[in-house]
Amino acid sequence: MKTIKTGDQNLIKKINKSIVMKSIEQKGPISRAQISKDTGLNKATVSTMVSELLEESLVNEIGAGKSNGGRKPVLLYFNHKAVFSIGIDLGVNYILAILTDLRGDIVFEKLEKLEDKEPSIVIEKVIALIHDVLSHTPESPYGVIGIGIGVPGIVDTDGKILFAPNLQWKQIDLKQAIEEAVHIPVSIENEANTGCLGEQLYGAGKNISNLLYVSIGIGIGTGIIINGNLYTGATGISGEMGHHTIETNGKKCRCGNRGCWELYASESALLEEAMKLDVFKQDVTSNLDSITREAKNGNSEVIQLLNSIGEYVGIGLTNIINTFNPEMIIIGNRLAQFKTWITNPIHRTLEERLSPYSNKTTIEFASLDTYSSALGSSSIAKSNFFAQHKITVK
Amino acid sequence: MKTIKTGDQNLIKKINKSIVMKSIEQKGPISRAQISKDTGLNKATVSTMVSELLEESLVNEIGAGKSNGGRKPVLLYFNHKAVFSIGIDLGVNYILAILTDLRGDIVFEKLEKLEDKEPSIVIEKVIALIHDVLSHTPESPYGVIGIGIGVPGIVDTDGKILFAPNLQWKQIDLKQAIEEAVHIPVSIENEANTGCLGEQLYGAGKNISNLLYVSIGIGIGTGIIINGNLYTGATGISGEMGHHTIETNGKKCRCGNRGCWELYASESALLEEAMKLDVFKQDVTSNLDSITREAKNGNSEVIQLLNSIGEYVGIGLTNIINTFNPEMIIIGNRLAQFKTWITNPIHRTLEERLSPYSNKTTIEFASLDTYSSALGSSSIAKSNFFAQHKITVK
DNA sequence: TAAATTAGTTTAACCATTAAACTAAGTATA
DNA sequence: TATACTTAGTTTAATGGTTAAACTAATTTA
């Protein structure tokens, strides 16, 4: 029989210290007195926690505030530059590496093209990028405490990449390979999950605790946040909603299923249909940029196509809303750039298809541009650092 | 600013007391020494908790066990008859009320037909049933501590029934009506959610913490258990997966959507298609029993129909697995009685449609017969009782 | 019969939170 | 300017939870 997680004084302290820290992080500059009022913790408790946080360099005293009719408060603020982490967005034809502080501010970034997708070559590139980022890290109390990597594929709970179709990778233990090379803890997650975390922490989904992030690129992946936590399923591979059947006898999909949503509503679907249009017929290099250009020029065929894609997106979102009843859905990745043309068809479809009892979900587009996944990845590294009691309580 | 839930000694005690209680409930008869070894809690702590539980009549000493080479252990066991709760399954044409003890054993039950669905009449019937059950409750330390009701409709987080299509109810505050009449706490939940809880606690899903329950009756509803807890969405109305679009331009559904799963895979779909068959053409009263009869007789048309329904069930389950990657899916409610004929088509469909990386989900059928929902309902009442610190810690 | 072993309780120490008392440093006012 | 009042933050003593160690109790083993 295994030992169960029981309660002890350490647990109390961890909980309360974390509350104090979050208070300063979110509402700083703030005084000890105010924290006590806000949280219900006793002034003495707050003082104890704050002095520990000061010692750990996670919090600084920034000087005196304005008096409210008595002694001036000492204002505390969170030291965002105490800890750094690296976030990597491993795309199908690029690698983006960023260095972030605790606020999610990007301190350094580097983007590389990816041509050869051979695992060993990609891994070398990632390691080189990491070394580059490390050499650009400012002096700080803790330095770089972890690396998070978002990948376009199915990742199990141990961080192994089971299958990344667009990289043609199978069974790659990226985590181990990189940890061996750089000796910093590495976490691997699916790109939709990292994007979801990024948007929830720093983007359109701030402070939303029941949230779905729909990453529409070559395929469609989804990140699920339930009660504030990322849900990854029993074996880490939930959120494959791109493979929802929306046409029972529809096109055959690479995944084995038929009529998958992503066959009708993704970047691939858009490109495939675009190739059939007169405007693009000659243009073999037809890509998203030329579609945007034509849409901006008012090409009605193209606008009609985007309208149709938007409707298909709406059908899938209807399924998601009926399933999760979330507060918000965020649409991210490359299809989000067509926001102007797909917003209306999406809303129209939802209006048509949703039951009147389930229409409270807000639909947003990702607000972090191309950084959603990298930011979310770096946040995972931070969470792991703080979870592993490395700071709280000796 | 609201006060946050902070940590204090009370919290520790609550956690540890609950661990001790669960230990006795699940592994009793068990000694204090064994609990200490199993949980990692100190012997002294266990002794303290046990003496409180004894005082509260939740635990009894059952006598001495066999010596293991020293003093004989005193065996403790959980007093399942300390607390009773009522579970009610409010169906479309019946009401089932049960009285259960803490183990989920049914001590008394009563089933009534429901003809007039007028809310006030139904509420009267429910209240009468409750009084009947109350009069059959054995003497016990705590008596009946709550009533849970599972209803075939959309219920918000306050327990108000927003819409129950098959009862033709809208905006009915069942909770308030019944609490006023009987002065016992009442909880209302959707029937799929209560069925889900019932199966997870006492049925096919025992100890499974990532679980979907698919209730297939007139429509299809789903209960979602994530990390051991029921997930009900931002406003309490998640799990409407019966309204997943599986045919983009399919039949129009009452919910406003098109091609909803439940139009192809529910009891209604089965009955509708059955009516077209020669065997049933004359038989206006054609119902599930006659379909079972014909299937047992080997009527190939009927078996073919059930096969087709099974395939459609499989399509929806594929969607669910791709979404949630659950450990288990349990199929319940009336369609489950066709297990013999739909099991193979379901598995065949999953085999065909699931990606090789996502096929670890076990498919089970409900094992509590017609009691899933009533048992789950009564369990909600118990959970609320224990959660409301009514017992743990003064 | 004595030693060893296991079960359960008691004791004393530890430590996190907290109310209350206290120090510190300001404002308001007469 | 002196005094009263307010607010901020620390110190102190009390409370109450867990725990290691010592203890009592009861049984097996040699």
mmCIF file of C-alpha atoms in Angstrom, chain A residues 71-369:
data_model
loop_
_atom_site.group_PDB
_atom_site.id
_atom_site.type_symbol
_atom_site.label_atom_id
_atom_site.label_comp_id
_atom_site.label_asym_id
_atom_site.label_seq_id
_atom_site.Cartn_x
_atom_site.Cartn_y
_atom_site.Cartn_z
ATOM 1 C CA ARG A 71 2.002 55.071 9.537
ATOM 2 C CA LYS A 72 2.979 54.783 5.889
ATOM 3 C CA PRO A 73 2.756 51.290 4.426
ATOM 4 C CA VAL A 74 5.873 49.593 3.073
ATOM 5 C CA LEU A 75 5.115 48.603 -0.481
ATOM 6 C CA LEU A 76 6.152 45.175 -1.697
ATOM 7 C CA TYR A 77 6.486 44.129 -5.236
ATOM 8 C CA PHE A 78 7.183 40.918 -6.986
ATOM 9 C CA ASN A 79 10.657 40.375 -8.354
ATOM 10 C CA HIS A 80 9.840 39.191 -11.830
ATOM 11 C CA LYS A 81 13.500 38.972 -12.690
ATOM 12 C CA ALA A 82 14.348 36.483 -9.942
ATOM 13 C CA VAL A 83 13.676 33.456 -12.094
ATOM 14 C CA PHE A 84 13.946 32.896 -15.821
ATOM 15 C CA SER A 85 12.686 30.090 -17.962
ATOM 16 C CA ILE A 86 12.949 29.087 -21.583
ATOM 17 C CA GLY A 87 9.941 28.406 -23.785
ATOM 18 C CA ILE A 88 10.305 26.698 -27.126
ATOM 19 C CA ASP A 89 7.699 26.475 -29.837
ATOM 20 C CA LEU A 90 8.772 23.635 -32.087
ATOM 21 C CA GLY A 91 6.791 24.186 -35.250
ATOM 22 C CA VAL A 92 6.664 22.191 -38.433
ATOM 23 C CA ASN A 93 9.044 24.518 -40.273
ATOM 24 C CA TYR A 94 10.467 26.746 -37.543
ATOM 25 C CA ILE A 95 11.781 26.739 -34.003
ATOM 26 C CA LEU A 96 11.036 29.711 -31.776
ATOM 27 C CA ALA A 97 12.916 30.004 -28.502
ATOM 28 C CA ILE A 98 12.165 32.674 -25.929
ATOM 29 C CA LEU A 99 13.553 33.605 -22.552
ATOM 30 C CA THR A 100 10.898 34.863 -20.161
ATOM 31 C CA ASP A 101 10.807 36.291 -16.697
ATOM 32 C CA LEU A 102 8.147 35.472 -14.118
ATOM 33 C CA ARG A 103 5.708 37.962 -15.576
ATOM 34 C CA GLY A 104 5.924 36.355 -18.965
ATOM 35 C CA ASP A 105 7.895 39.251 -20.410
ATOM 36 C CA ILE A 106 10.114 38.127 -23.230
ATOM 37 C CA VAL A 107 13.717 39.069 -22.515
ATOM 38 C CA PHE A 108 15.343 37.430 -25.493
ATOM 39 C CA GLU A 109 14.066 35.511 -28.490
ATOM 40 C CA LYS A 110 15.396 33.700 -31.485
ATOM 41 C CA LEU A 111 13.586 32.199 -34.457
ATOM 42 C CA GLU A 112 15.154 29.602 -36.736
ATOM 43 C CA LYS A 113 13.886 27.997 -39.887
ATOM 44 C CA LEU A 114 13.575 24.260 -39.884
ATOM 45 C CA GLU A 115 14.264 22.511 -43.130
ATOM 46 C CA ASP A 116 15.584 19.058 -42.363
ATOM 47 C CA LYS A 117 13.117 17.427 -39.988
ATOM 48 C CA GLU A 118 15.314 14.470 -39.084
ATOM 49 C CA PRO A 119 14.977 14.110 -35.279
ATOM 50 C CA SER A 120 18.694 14.140 -34.502
ATOM 51 C CA ILE A 121 19.230 17.284 -36.546
ATOM 52 C CA VAL A 122 16.265 19.040 -34.980
ATOM 53 C CA ILE A 123 17.452 18.066 -31.517
ATOM 54 C CA GLU A 124 20.892 19.491 -32.264
ATOM 55 C CA LYS A 125 19.301 22.732 -33.402
ATOM 56 C CA VAL A 126 17.174 22.951 -30.286
ATOM 57 C CA ILE A 127 20.191 22.383 -28.066
ATOM 58 C CA ALA A 128 22.175 25.048 -29.918
ATOM 59 C CA LEU A 129 19.264 27.459 -29.523
ATOM 60 C CA ILE A 130 19.086 26.752 -25.817
ATOM 61 C CA HIS A 131 22.795 27.461 -25.405
ATOM 62 C CA ASP A 132 22.318 30.674 -27.302
ATOM 63 C CA VAL A 133 19.450 31.734 -25.047
ATOM 64 C CA LEU A 134 21.382 30.743 -21.931
ATOM 65 C CA SER A 135 24.249 32.988 -22.954
ATOM 66 C CA HIS A 136 21.783 35.890 -23.144
ATOM 67 C CA THR A 137 20.332 35.360 -19.684
ATOM 68 C CA PRO A 138 20.808 38.294 -17.292
ATOM 69 C CA GLU A 139 22.314 37.770 -13.860
ATOM 70 C CA SER A 140 19.600 36.722 -11.394
ATOM 71 C CA PRO A 141 19.168 34.852 -8.114
ATOM 72 C CA TYR A 142 17.937 31.631 -9.668
ATOM 73 C CA GLY A 143 18.871 31.815 -13.335
ATOM 74 C CA VAL A 144 17.103 29.578 -15.856
ATOM 75 C CA ILE A 145 15.154 27.010 -13.887
ATOM 76 C CA GLY A 146 13.545 25.027 -16.659
ATOM 77 C CA ILE A 147 12.714 24.576 -20.305
ATOM 78 C CA GLY A 148 9.264 23.943 -21.735
ATOM 79 C CA ILE A 149 8.742 22.731 -25.278
ATOM 80 C CA GLY A 150 5.491 22.733 -27.234
ATOM 81 C CA VAL A 151 5.409 20.225 -30.081
ATOM 82 C CA PRO A 152 2.927 19.509 -32.888
ATOM 83 C CA GLY A 153 2.163 15.948 -31.877
ATOM 84 C CA ILE A 154 0.870 13.487 -29.346
ATOM 85 C CA VAL A 155 2.842 13.503 -26.118
ATOM 86 C CA ASP A 156 2.385 10.995 -23.306
ATOM 87 C CA THR A 157 2.438 11.779 -19.594
ATOM 88 C CA ASP A 158 6.197 11.103 -19.411
ATOM 89 C CA GLY A 159 6.913 13.722 -22.053
ATOM 90 C CA LYS A 160 7.678 11.261 -24.796
ATOM 91 C CA ILE A 161 6.515 12.213 -28.300
ATOM 92 C CA LEU A 162 4.432 9.291 -29.502
ATOM 93 C CA PHE A 163 3.596 10.657 -32.900
ATOM 94 C CA ALA A 164 4.095 13.972 -34.665
ATOM 95 C CA PRO A 165 2.596 13.474 -38.125
ATOM 96 C CA ASN A 166 3.829 16.665 -39.729
ATOM 97 C CA LEU A 167 7.377 16.116 -38.551
ATOM 98 C CA GLN A 168 7.108 12.414 -39.327
ATOM 99 C CA TRP A 169 8.361 11.586 -35.853
ATOM 100 C CA LYS A 170 7.462 8.494 -33.886
ATOM 101 C CA GLN A 171 8.497 7.562 -30.368
ATOM 102 C CA ILE A 172 11.035 10.330 -29.811
ATOM 103 C CA ASP A 173 12.219 10.967 -26.262
ATOM 104 C CA LEU A 174 12.967 14.642 -26.725
ATOM 105 C CA LYS A 175 12.907 15.362 -23.008
ATOM 106 C CA GLN A 176 15.678 12.940 -22.191
ATOM 107 C CA ALA A 177 17.829 13.953 -25.142
ATOM 108 C CA ILE A 178 17.760 17.605 -24.164
ATOM 109 C CA GLU A 179 18.085 17.124 -20.429
ATOM 110 C CA GLU A 180 21.211 15.063 -21.008
ATOM 111 C CA ALA A 181 22.705 17.857 -23.068
ATOM 112 C CA VAL A 182 21.863 20.911 -20.988
ATOM 113 C CA HIS A 183 21.185 19.589 -17.464
ATOM 114 C CA ILE A 184 18.102 21.721 -16.926
ATOM 115 C CA PRO A 185 14.649 20.208 -16.308
ATOM 116 C CA VAL A 186 12.669 19.884 -19.544
ATOM 117 C CA SER A 187 8.893 19.498 -19.994
ATOM 118 C CA ILE A 188 7.293 18.526 -23.277
ATOM 119 C CA GLU A 189 3.683 19.228 -24.131
ATOM 120 C CA ASN A 190 1.438 19.235 -27.118
ATOM 121 C CA GLU A 191 1.405 22.583 -28.888
ATOM 122 C CA ALA A 192 -2.319 23.111 -28.317
ATOM 123 C CA ASN A 193 -1.849 22.606 -24.602
ATOM 124 C CA THR A 194 1.054 25.041 -24.403
ATOM 125 C CA GLY A 195 -0.836 27.584 -26.497
ATOM 126 C CA CYS A 196 -3.793 27.180 -24.189
ATOM 127 C CA LEU A 197 -1.676 27.849 -21.112
ATOM 128 C CA GLY A 198 -0.052 30.834 -22.776
ATOM 129 C CA GLU A 199 -3.354 32.465 -23.605
ATOM 130 C CA GLN A 200 -4.792 31.678 -20.185
ATOM 131 C CA LEU A 201 -1.876 33.207 -18.322
ATOM 132 C CA TYR A 202 -0.916 36.131 -20.518
ATOM 133 C CA GLY A 203 -3.421 36.452 -23.335
ATOM 134 C CA ALA A 204 -7.104 36.500 -24.163
ATOM 135 C CA GLY A 205 -8.040 34.018 -21.443
ATOM 136 C CA LYS A 206 -6.581 35.753 -18.415
ATOM 137 C CA ASN A 207 -8.186 34.493 -15.204
ATOM 138 C CA ILE A 208 -10.644 32.268 -17.028
ATOM 139 C CA SER A 209 -10.763 28.873 -15.377
ATOM 140 C CA ASN A 210 -12.927 26.900 -17.797
ATOM 141 C CA LEU A 211 -11.384 27.458 -21.146
ATOM 142 C CA LEU A 212 -10.842 25.713 -24.452
ATOM 143 C CA TYR A 213 -8.070 26.736 -26.829
ATOM 144 C CA VAL A 214 -8.504 25.630 -30.420
ATOM 145 C CA SER A 215 -5.270 25.630 -32.358
ATOM 146 C CA ILE A 216 -6.079 25.658 -36.055
ATOM 147 C CA GLY A 217 -3.022 25.106 -38.237
ATOM 148 C CA ILE A 218 -2.366 22.232 -40.598
ATOM 149 C CA GLY A 219 -4.587 20.204 -38.294
ATOM 150 C CA ILE A 220 -6.753 21.174 -35.330
ATOM 151 C CA GLY A 221 -5.669 20.516 -31.762
ATOM 152 C CA THR A 222 -7.322 21.658 -28.579
ATOM 153 C CA GLY A 223 -6.100 22.523 -25.116
ATOM 154 C CA ILE A 224 -8.525 22.077 -22.247
ATOM 155 C CA ILE A 225 -8.428 24.031 -19.013
ATOM 156 C CA ILE A 226 -10.847 22.839 -16.363
ATOM 157 C CA ASN A 227 -11.085 24.474 -12.963
ATOM 158 C CA GLY A 228 -7.914 26.371 -13.746
ATOM 159 C CA ASN A 229 -5.856 23.293 -14.564
ATOM 160 C CA LEU A 230 -4.783 21.825 -17.856
ATOM 161 C CA TYR A 231 -6.590 18.545 -18.486
ATOM 162 C CA THR A 232 -4.562 16.059 -20.489
ATOM 163 C CA GLY A 233 -6.565 12.875 -20.146
ATOM 164 C CA ALA A 234 -5.799 9.507 -18.649
ATOM 165 C CA THR A 235 -2.655 9.019 -20.723
ATOM 166 C CA GLY A 236 -1.893 12.590 -21.734
ATOM 167 C CA ILE A 237 -3.490 12.605 -25.153
ATOM 168 C CA SER A 238 -6.848 14.316 -24.722
ATOM 169 C CA GLY A 239 -7.944 17.207 -26.885
ATOM 170 C CA GLU A 240 -7.792 15.520 -30.281
ATOM 171 C CA MET A 241 -10.997 17.249 -31.227
ATOM 172 C CA GLY A 242 -9.687 17.891 -34.708
ATOM 173 C CA HIS A 243 -10.670 14.280 -35.231
ATOM 174 C CA HIS A 244 -14.293 14.735 -34.270
ATOM 175 C CA THR A 245 -16.462 13.157 -36.906
ATOM 176 C CA ILE A 246 -18.677 15.859 -38.362
ATOM 177 C CA GLU A 247 -19.552 13.891 -41.487
ATOM 178 C CA THR A 248 -20.223 10.250 -40.741
ATOM 179 C CA ASN A 249 -19.323 9.110 -44.233
ATOM 180 C CA GLY A 250 -17.001 11.986 -44.992
ATOM 181 C CA LYS A 251 -13.467 12.059 -46.334
ATOM 182 C CA LYS A 252 -11.028 9.514 -45.009
ATOM 183 C CA CYS A 253 -8.564 11.024 -42.533
ATOM 184 C CA ARG A 254 -4.972 10.053 -41.867
ATOM 185 C CA CYS A 255 -5.990 9.179 -38.293
ATOM 186 C CA GLY A 256 -8.191 6.320 -39.462
ATOM 187 C CA ASN A 257 -11.473 8.102 -38.892
ATOM 188 C CA ARG A 258 -13.828 9.600 -41.449
ATOM 189 C CA GLY A 259 -15.218 13.107 -41.794
ATOM 190 C CA CYS A 260 -12.885 14.612 -39.198
ATOM 191 C CA TRP A 261 -13.480 18.262 -38.354
ATOM 192 C CA GLU A 262 -9.952 19.249 -39.338
ATOM 193 C CA LEU A 263 -10.537 18.032 -42.874
ATOM 194 C CA TYR A 264 -13.090 20.827 -43.289
ATOM 195 C CA ALA A 265 -11.972 23.632 -41.040
ATOM 196 C CA SER A 266 -8.163 23.753 -40.957
ATOM 197 C CA GLU A 267 -5.426 25.557 -42.838
ATOM 198 C CA SER A 268 -5.027 22.437 -44.997
ATOM 199 C CA ALA A 269 -8.712 22.508 -45.902
ATOM 200 C CA LEU A 270 -8.436 26.186 -46.748
ATOM 201 C CA LEU A 271 -5.382 25.672 -48.956
ATOM 202 C CA GLU A 272 -6.871 22.655 -50.658
ATOM 203 C CA GLU A 273 -10.037 24.514 -51.561
ATOM 204 C CA ALA A 274 -8.124 27.646 -52.511
ATOM 205 C CA MET A 275 -6.145 25.699 -55.098
ATOM 206 C CA LYS A 276 -9.396 25.023 -56.917
ATOM 207 C CA LEU A 277 -10.133 28.723 -57.317
ATOM 208 C CA ASP A 278 -9.325 30.587 -60.525
ATOM 209 C CA VAL A 279 -7.153 33.170 -58.798
ATOM 210 C CA PHE A 280 -4.770 30.602 -57.436
ATOM 211 C CA LYS A 281 -4.955 28.032 -60.204
ATOM 212 C CA GLN A 282 -1.731 29.084 -61.835
ATOM 213 C CA ASP A 283 -0.027 29.901 -58.560
ATOM 214 C CA VAL A 284 1.575 26.714 -57.301
ATOM 215 C CA THR A 285 3.150 28.515 -54.381
ATOM 216 C CA SER A 286 -0.262 29.561 -53.176
ATOM 217 C CA ASN A 287 -0.052 30.097 -49.457
ATOM 218 C CA LEU A 288 -1.848 31.811 -46.606
ATOM 219 C CA ASP A 289 -0.338 35.202 -47.430
ATOM 220 C CA SER A 290 -1.715 35.223 -50.943
ATOM 221 C CA ILE A 291 -5.121 34.234 -49.602
ATOM 222 C CA THR A 292 -5.002 37.165 -47.193
ATOM 223 C CA ARG A 293 -3.968 39.456 -50.031
ATOM 224 C CA GLU A 294 -6.873 38.379 -52.205
ATOM 225 C CA ALA A 295 -9.325 38.643 -49.325
ATOM 226 C CA LYS A 296 -8.121 42.164 -48.639
ATOM 227 C CA ASN A 297 -8.555 42.981 -52.309
ATOM 228 C CA GLY A 298 -12.165 41.952 -51.953
ATOM 229 C CA ASN A 299 -11.973 38.856 -54.135
ATOM 230 C CA SER A 300 -15.458 37.447 -53.644
ATOM 231 C CA GLU A 301 -14.538 33.838 -54.372
ATOM 232 C CA VAL A 302 -11.878 33.931 -51.678
ATOM 233 C CA ILE A 303 -14.144 35.674 -49.229
ATOM 234 C CA GLN A 304 -16.803 33.088 -49.951
ATOM 235 C CA LEU A 305 -14.283 30.326 -49.266
ATOM 236 C CA LEU A 306 -13.253 31.868 -45.953
ATOM 237 C CA ASN A 307 -16.923 32.191 -45.099
ATOM 238 C CA SER A 308 -17.379 28.485 -45.680
ATOM 239 C CA ILE A 309 -14.316 27.611 -43.578
ATOM 240 C CA GLY A 310 -15.679 29.831 -40.822
ATOM 241 C CA GLU A 311 -18.963 27.958 -40.885
ATOM 242 C CA TYR A 312 -17.144 24.660 -40.494
ATOM 243 C CA VAL A 313 -15.161 26.110 -37.613
ATOM 244 C CA GLY A 314 -18.492 27.077 -36.064
ATOM 245 C CA ILE A 315 -19.814 23.542 -36.362
ATOM 246 C CA GLY A 316 -16.877 22.196 -34.393
ATOM 247 C CA LEU A 317 -17.161 24.942 -31.812
ATOM 248 C CA THR A 318 -20.812 24.022 -31.335
ATOM 249 C CA ASN A 319 -19.695 20.495 -30.470
ATOM 250 C CA ILE A 320 -17.137 21.863 -28.016
ATOM 251 C CA ILE A 321 -19.659 24.123 -26.315
ATOM 252 C CA ASN A 322 -22.204 21.333 -26.020
ATOM 253 C CA THR A 323 -19.516 19.155 -24.479
ATOM 254 C CA PHE A 324 -17.760 21.509 -22.090
ATOM 255 C CA ASN A 325 -20.028 24.477 -21.481
ATOM 256 C CA PRO A 326 -16.842 26.564 -21.111
ATOM 257 C CA GLU A 327 -16.642 30.229 -20.220
ATOM 258 C CA MET A 328 -14.517 30.964 -23.246
ATOM 259 C CA ILE A 329 -13.097 29.449 -26.399
ATOM 260 C CA ILE A 330 -9.936 30.934 -27.878
ATOM 261 C CA ILE A 331 -9.078 30.348 -31.507
ATOM 262 C CA GLY A 332 -5.368 30.349 -32.129
ATOM 263 C CA ASN A 333 -2.575 29.391 -34.491
ATOM 264 C CA ARG A 334 -2.399 30.361 -38.139
ATOM 265 C CA LEU A 335 -6.094 30.358 -39.048
ATOM 266 C CA ALA A 336 -6.600 33.106 -36.458
ATOM 267 C CA GLN A 337 -5.094 35.580 -38.930
ATOM 268 C CA PHE A 338 -8.302 35.347 -40.943
ATOM 269 C CA LYS A 339 -10.290 36.672 -38.006
ATOM 270 C CA THR A 340 -11.759 39.487 -40.117
ATOM 271 C CA TRP A 341 -13.416 37.076 -42.511
ATOM 272 C CA ILE A 342 -14.319 34.126 -40.304
ATOM 273 C CA THR A 343 -15.710 35.876 -37.228
ATOM 274 C CA ASN A 344 -19.161 36.485 -38.647
ATOM 275 C CA PRO A 345 -19.687 33.043 -40.159
ATOM 276 C CA ILE A 346 -18.590 31.482 -36.863
ATOM 277 C CA HIS A 347 -21.038 33.512 -34.827
ATOM 278 C CA ARG A 348 -23.806 32.963 -37.333
ATOM 279 C CA THR A 349 -23.275 29.217 -37.163
ATOM 280 C CA LEU A 350 -23.267 29.195 -33.373
ATOM 281 C CA GLU A 351 -26.409 31.304 -33.330
ATOM 282 C CA GLU A 352 -28.100 28.826 -35.635
ATOM 283 C CA ARG A 353 -26.923 25.625 -34.046
ATOM 284 C CA LEU A 354 -26.686 26.182 -30.325
ATOM 285 C CA SER A 355 -29.600 25.499 -28.048
ATOM 286 C CA PRO A 356 -30.873 28.667 -26.372
ATOM 287 C CA TYR A 357 -29.788 27.178 -23.035
ATOM 288 C CA SER A 358 -26.118 26.899 -23.882
ATOM 289 C CA ASN A 359 -25.065 30.132 -25.499
ATOM 290 C CA LYS A 360 -23.054 31.851 -22.824
ATOM 291 C CA THR A 361 -19.596 30.997 -24.190
ATOM 292 C CA THR A 362 -17.380 33.877 -25.307
ATOM 293 C CA ILE A 363 -15.447 33.302 -28.523
ATOM 294 C CA GLU A 364 -12.076 35.060 -28.692
ATOM 295 C CA PHE A 365 -9.032 34.985 -30.903
ATOM 296 C CA ALA A 366 -5.542 34.405 -29.517
ATOM 297 C CA SER A 367 -3.990 37.680 -28.466
ATOM 298 C CA LEU A 368 -0.353 36.680 -28.173
ATOM 299 C CA ASP A 369 0.360 36.603 -31.869
#
